[in-house]
Amino acid sequence: MYSYLRKALFALDPELAHTLSLDAIGAAERLRLVSLFNKPVADDPVELMGLTLPNPVGLAAGLDKNAQAFNGLGALGFGFIEVGTVTPRPQPGNPQPRLFRIEEAEAIVNRMGFNNLGVEYLVQRVMRRRYGGVLGINVGKNFDTPVERAADDYCVCMDKVYAHADYITANVSSPNTKGLRNLQFGDSLNRLLGAIKEKQQRLAQQHDRYVPLAVKIAPDIENDDIEQIAAALREFEIDGVIATNTTIDKSSVAHLPHGREEGGLSGKPLRDKSTEVIARLAKALRGELPIIGVGGIFDGESAAEKIRAGATAVQIYTGFIYRGPAVIREAVEAIALLRRQSAD
């Protein structure tokens, strides 16, 4: 069924198709029609950051920035949903067009720029939660907040979402907000991690509830930098790491229409690069915190590949756009098989 729907959606402007899809998924959930779009996904529970996921296949942040369709998306079989990235104040993002399909490579380039309706709006949406699974909220900084004051924005968002999130992710790796990726390195990273960890500890006392904190990193990181990032994550006792965001390396698609557009590249061309980062990160982390693997997951094998590389769970974005709900079930089944084989 999704193959026919995709033909219609891919005939539209990508951003319009995205908006219409979210509206349709939200309406289908409210009308209890989501079962028409997918077959049931078997439970395969996994522990992640102290949370029990129904299955280890989640939806990556960016698809539902404003938490407008997470109830419906959760009903499609994802083991966890991550909404956002959200910023303290609403912002329009970058000028349109800013979202491009590269169908020949089953890829997407986006330069959205953290377009969202602000953290207050997202909280109001999340308070209408019917989704019973694990909900993560991804937070970032406003485009006009200086990088040296970025921690303030992350902490403002944490204040607002803490009571409503099962975990919180600090996005320091989008290529579409000027200077953001600099927060992944050196003193900038240490200052940020110190600030958000201190905020987490204060909020845990205030709410009498510990909400895990993850950090999302880029795929365009050198070996030495991965070692340094891993050391900082361990030092500040961050609960998890998401690897990876989109890549700025478009060499594999530069010959294709839209292959040279500015922005981050996701989809199949990201598969190997993200898996390599996961493997190197897993070695550097020494098992001290879990990895959520993201990048180029389009079927069961590419999902299981991330687990073999060292991830505990995975997230899907572009594969869901191209393949629909079927990719969720395939990924869950492949990871379950891998876990059974590993246990034998």
XYZ file of C-alpha atoms in Angstrom:
344
model
C 0.000 0.000 0.000
C 2.781 2.437 0.865
C 4.371 2.084 -2.587
C 1.253 3.655 -4.146
C 1.118 6.378 -1.507
C 4.797 7.143 -2.014
C 4.289 7.739 -5.739
C 1.709 10.383 -4.933
C 3.816 11.994 -2.212
C 6.997 12.012 -4.309
C 5.120 13.888 -7.032
C 4.815 16.778 -4.578
C 7.346 19.261 -3.257
C 9.276 17.403 -0.504
C 8.397 19.799 2.299
C 4.717 19.881 1.329
C 4.681 16.077 1.185
C 6.275 15.972 4.629
C 3.621 18.254 6.111
C 0.737 16.375 4.491
C 2.140 13.032 5.644
C 2.329 14.147 9.265
C -1.205 15.497 9.078
C -2.445 12.199 7.625
C -0.650 10.068 10.215
C -2.019 12.218 13.022
C -5.561 12.009 11.641
C -5.302 8.241 11.107
C -4.315 7.754 14.743
C -7.157 9.900 16.018
C -9.597 7.903 13.857
C -7.949 4.618 14.911
C -7.060 3.771 11.322
C -3.281 3.347 11.712
C -3.585 -0.449 11.438
C -4.435 0.029 7.758
C -0.878 1.256 7.120
C 1.131 -1.495 8.800
C 1.237 -5.021 10.129
C 1.796 -5.567 13.867
C 5.395 -5.387 15.091
C 6.438 -8.054 17.589
C 7.783 -7.018 20.976
C 11.526 -7.395 21.460
C 12.268 -5.458 24.669
C 15.687 -3.922 25.210
C 17.143 -1.828 28.033
C 18.517 1.568 27.035
C 19.699 4.283 29.430
C 17.640 2.703 32.204
C 14.521 2.641 30.026
C 12.760 -0.435 28.675
C 12.018 -0.080 24.976
C 9.262 -2.306 23.487
C 11.684 -2.906 20.621
C 15.055 -1.383 19.657
C 13.900 0.467 16.512
C 13.070 4.149 16.974
C 12.181 7.188 14.913
C 14.965 9.751 14.665
C 14.451 13.408 15.510
C 13.677 15.797 12.677
C 10.632 14.087 11.214
C 8.211 15.389 13.852
C 9.866 18.600 14.997
C 6.839 20.020 16.797
C 5.388 16.786 18.253
C 2.366 17.082 15.983
C 2.099 13.422 14.930
C 4.088 11.410 17.479
C 0.985 9.569 18.726
C 0.317 8.259 15.239
C 3.964 7.577 14.460
C 4.258 5.561 17.671
C 1.269 3.465 16.653
C 3.138 2.340 13.506
C 5.371 0.080 15.605
C 8.404 2.143 16.582
C 9.910 1.125 19.916
C 10.625 4.749 20.729
C 9.972 8.150 19.191
C 12.206 11.225 19.307
C 10.601 14.595 18.585
C 12.322 17.924 17.887
C 14.819 19.450 17.412
C 13.153 22.193 19.426
C 14.619 25.564 20.422
C 13.683 27.988 23.215
C 12.042 30.446 20.815
C 10.128 29.700 17.606
C 12.156 30.183 14.436
C 11.336 29.820 10.741
C 14.526 28.038 9.737
C 16.317 28.594 6.458
C 14.628 29.927 3.309
C 12.765 27.481 1.084
C 13.449 25.333 -0.839
C 15.461 23.530 1.840
C 14.539 19.859 1.447
C 15.600 17.804 -1.577
C 15.144 14.186 -2.584
C 17.912 12.370 -4.438
C 15.838 9.412 -5.561
C 18.582 7.684 -7.558
C 20.601 7.309 -4.344
C 17.624 6.917 -1.999
C 18.851 9.951 -0.106
C 17.713 13.341 1.154
C 19.539 16.641 1.536
C 18.100 19.084 4.021
C 19.071 22.508 5.274
C 15.982 23.095 7.398
C 17.815 25.064 10.086
C 15.914 23.951 13.202
C 12.600 25.319 11.934
C 10.147 24.813 14.800
C 7.353 26.471 16.740
C 9.330 26.727 19.964
C 9.581 24.674 23.122
C 6.375 26.022 24.676
C 4.348 24.795 21.694
C 6.032 21.379 21.741
C 5.305 20.935 25.455
C 1.630 21.673 24.861
C 1.569 18.987 22.174
C 3.396 16.435 24.299
C 0.939 17.002 27.146
C -1.715 15.468 24.852
C 0.244 12.246 24.784
C -1.598 9.006 24.069
C 1.498 7.167 22.887
C 2.505 4.685 25.579
C 6.045 4.000 24.397
C 9.306 5.794 25.142
C 9.403 9.452 24.073
C 12.637 11.380 23.607
C 12.804 15.145 23.112
C 15.670 16.578 21.078
C 16.797 20.108 22.018
C 19.045 22.693 20.373
C 19.937 26.358 20.314
C 18.322 29.231 18.442
C 20.203 30.316 15.320
C 20.984 33.762 16.747
C 22.268 32.579 20.119
C 26.079 32.896 20.148
C 27.861 29.561 20.362
C 29.519 30.643 23.604
C 26.010 31.044 25.120
C 24.612 27.855 23.599
C 24.427 26.032 26.935
C 21.838 28.579 28.091
C 19.462 27.525 25.298
C 19.918 23.820 25.974
C 19.226 24.375 29.665
C 16.115 26.477 28.959
C 14.715 23.656 26.837
C 15.612 21.061 29.449
C 13.715 23.069 32.064
C 10.607 23.085 29.890
C 10.592 19.478 28.645
C 12.019 17.571 31.608
C 8.673 16.676 33.189
C 7.336 15.327 29.874
C 10.314 13.456 28.390
C 11.473 9.895 28.904
C 14.907 11.029 27.733
C 16.405 14.254 26.377
C 18.890 14.581 23.515
C 21.234 17.542 23.054
C 21.729 18.040 19.321
C 25.233 19.412 18.752
C 25.680 18.035 15.248
C 23.271 19.612 12.780
C 25.205 21.178 9.891
C 22.425 23.705 9.305
C 22.914 26.025 12.309
C 26.063 28.111 12.030
C 28.762 27.092 14.506
C 26.701 24.317 16.118
C 29.084 21.512 15.231
C 31.911 23.319 17.026
C 30.172 22.294 20.252
C 31.341 18.714 19.651
C 34.984 19.482 20.322
C 37.456 20.550 23.009
C 36.606 23.109 25.652
C 33.297 23.951 23.956
C 32.116 20.376 24.409
C 33.338 20.201 28.000
C 31.566 23.432 28.937
C 28.337 22.302 27.324
C 28.390 18.829 28.866
C 29.191 20.279 32.270
C 26.280 22.718 32.039
C 23.655 20.252 30.828
C 24.764 17.560 33.279
C 24.491 20.012 36.174
C 21.038 21.045 34.910
C 19.981 17.391 34.680
C 21.056 16.748 38.266
C 19.159 19.788 39.562
C 16.044 18.853 37.616
C 16.217 15.252 38.860
C 16.118 16.533 42.435
C 13.369 19.027 41.652
C 11.124 16.468 39.942
C 12.205 13.444 41.995
C 12.739 11.658 38.682
C 15.871 10.953 36.666
C 15.514 11.611 32.929
C 18.457 10.241 30.901
C 20.494 12.619 28.772
C 21.958 11.731 25.364
C 24.141 13.695 22.935
C 23.822 13.448 19.137
C 27.055 13.638 17.157
C 28.017 14.032 13.496
C 29.479 11.396 11.167
C 32.201 13.766 9.915
C 34.576 13.233 12.830
C 38.224 12.185 12.774
C 39.552 9.269 14.844
C 41.288 11.464 17.418
C 38.157 13.548 17.860
C 36.060 10.435 18.458
C 38.443 9.450 21.253
C 38.153 12.928 22.770
C 34.355 12.983 22.510
C 34.111 9.538 24.087
C 36.358 10.606 26.959
C 34.218 13.694 27.594
C 30.977 11.695 27.505
C 32.407 9.283 30.056
C 33.840 12.043 32.246
C 30.534 13.928 32.487
C 28.522 10.710 32.874
C 26.248 11.352 29.911
C 23.705 8.530 29.658
C 23.884 7.788 25.940
C 25.099 8.936 22.535
C 23.307 9.025 19.173
C 25.527 8.366 16.180
C 25.063 9.879 13.717
C 23.433 12.984 12.322
C 23.544 13.880 8.613
C 26.830 14.260 6.744
C 28.243 17.252 4.898
C 30.198 14.896 2.607
C 28.226 14.668 -0.637
C 30.956 13.214 -2.823
C 28.873 10.070 -3.429
C 25.930 12.039 -4.830
C 27.610 15.113 -6.343
C 26.923 13.850 -9.883
C 23.175 13.538 -9.256
C 20.431 16.191 -9.347
C 20.436 18.118 -6.024
C 23.633 16.311 -5.040
C 25.492 19.586 -4.551
C 22.826 21.367 -2.511
C 23.980 22.831 0.782
C 22.838 20.967 3.874
C 23.103 17.567 5.476
C 22.885 14.330 3.491
C 20.937 11.364 4.866
C 19.858 8.009 3.500
C 21.733 5.128 1.910
C 24.948 7.077 1.176
C 25.363 7.639 4.934
C 25.185 3.947 5.844
C 28.865 2.995 5.857
C 30.104 6.276 7.309
C 27.734 6.115 10.289
C 28.467 2.436 10.924
C 32.201 3.156 10.971
C 31.717 5.959 13.504
C 29.583 3.662 15.682
C 32.270 0.976 15.653
C 35.049 3.414 16.557
C 32.892 5.087 19.188
C 31.934 1.762 20.761
C 35.606 0.878 21.132
C 36.421 4.260 22.659
C 33.469 4.201 25.086
C 34.492 0.798 26.497
C 30.888 -0.133 27.137
C 30.367 2.687 29.637
C 27.350 4.169 27.836
C 25.062 2.926 25.083
C 24.959 4.023 21.460
C 21.847 4.609 19.367
C 22.818 3.979 15.751
C 21.398 6.113 12.935
C 22.208 6.452 9.258
C 21.242 4.590 6.094
C 18.908 2.009 7.642
C 16.618 0.789 4.869
C 16.080 -2.881 5.744
C 16.771 -5.559 8.319
C 20.400 -6.112 7.404
C 21.369 -2.445 7.627
C 19.668 -2.257 11.049
C 21.422 -5.378 12.343
C 24.705 -4.009 11.004
C 24.465 -1.080 13.426
C 23.937 -3.478 16.347
C 26.933 -5.586 15.318
C 29.009 -2.402 15.181
C 28.184 -1.657 18.820
C 24.799 0.066 18.974
C 22.178 -0.991 21.519
C 19.263 0.435 19.517
C 18.741 2.179 16.183
C 16.730 5.051 14.748
C 15.289 5.449 11.260
C 14.418 8.588 9.293
C 15.107 8.553 5.551
C 14.484 4.809 5.257
C 11.002 5.432 6.642
C 10.397 8.134 4.022
C 11.397 5.838 1.172
C 10.037 2.522 2.447
C 7.242 3.314 4.873
C 6.261 1.258 7.947
C 7.559 -2.027 6.475
C 11.130 -1.007 7.331
C 10.238 -0.862 11.036
C 9.087 -4.479 11.130
C 12.037 -5.694 9.044
C 14.510 -3.939 11.326
C 12.896 -5.287 14.495
C 12.860 -8.843 13.153
C 16.483 -8.711 11.973
C 17.757 -7.342 15.288
C 15.732 -9.918 17.231
C 17.284 -12.697 15.136
C 20.768 -11.289 15.681
C 20.205 -11.095 19.438
C 18.969 -14.709 19.540
C 21.987 -15.893 17.570
C 24.331 -13.974 19.858
C 22.726 -15.551 22.916
C 23.198 -19.104 21.596
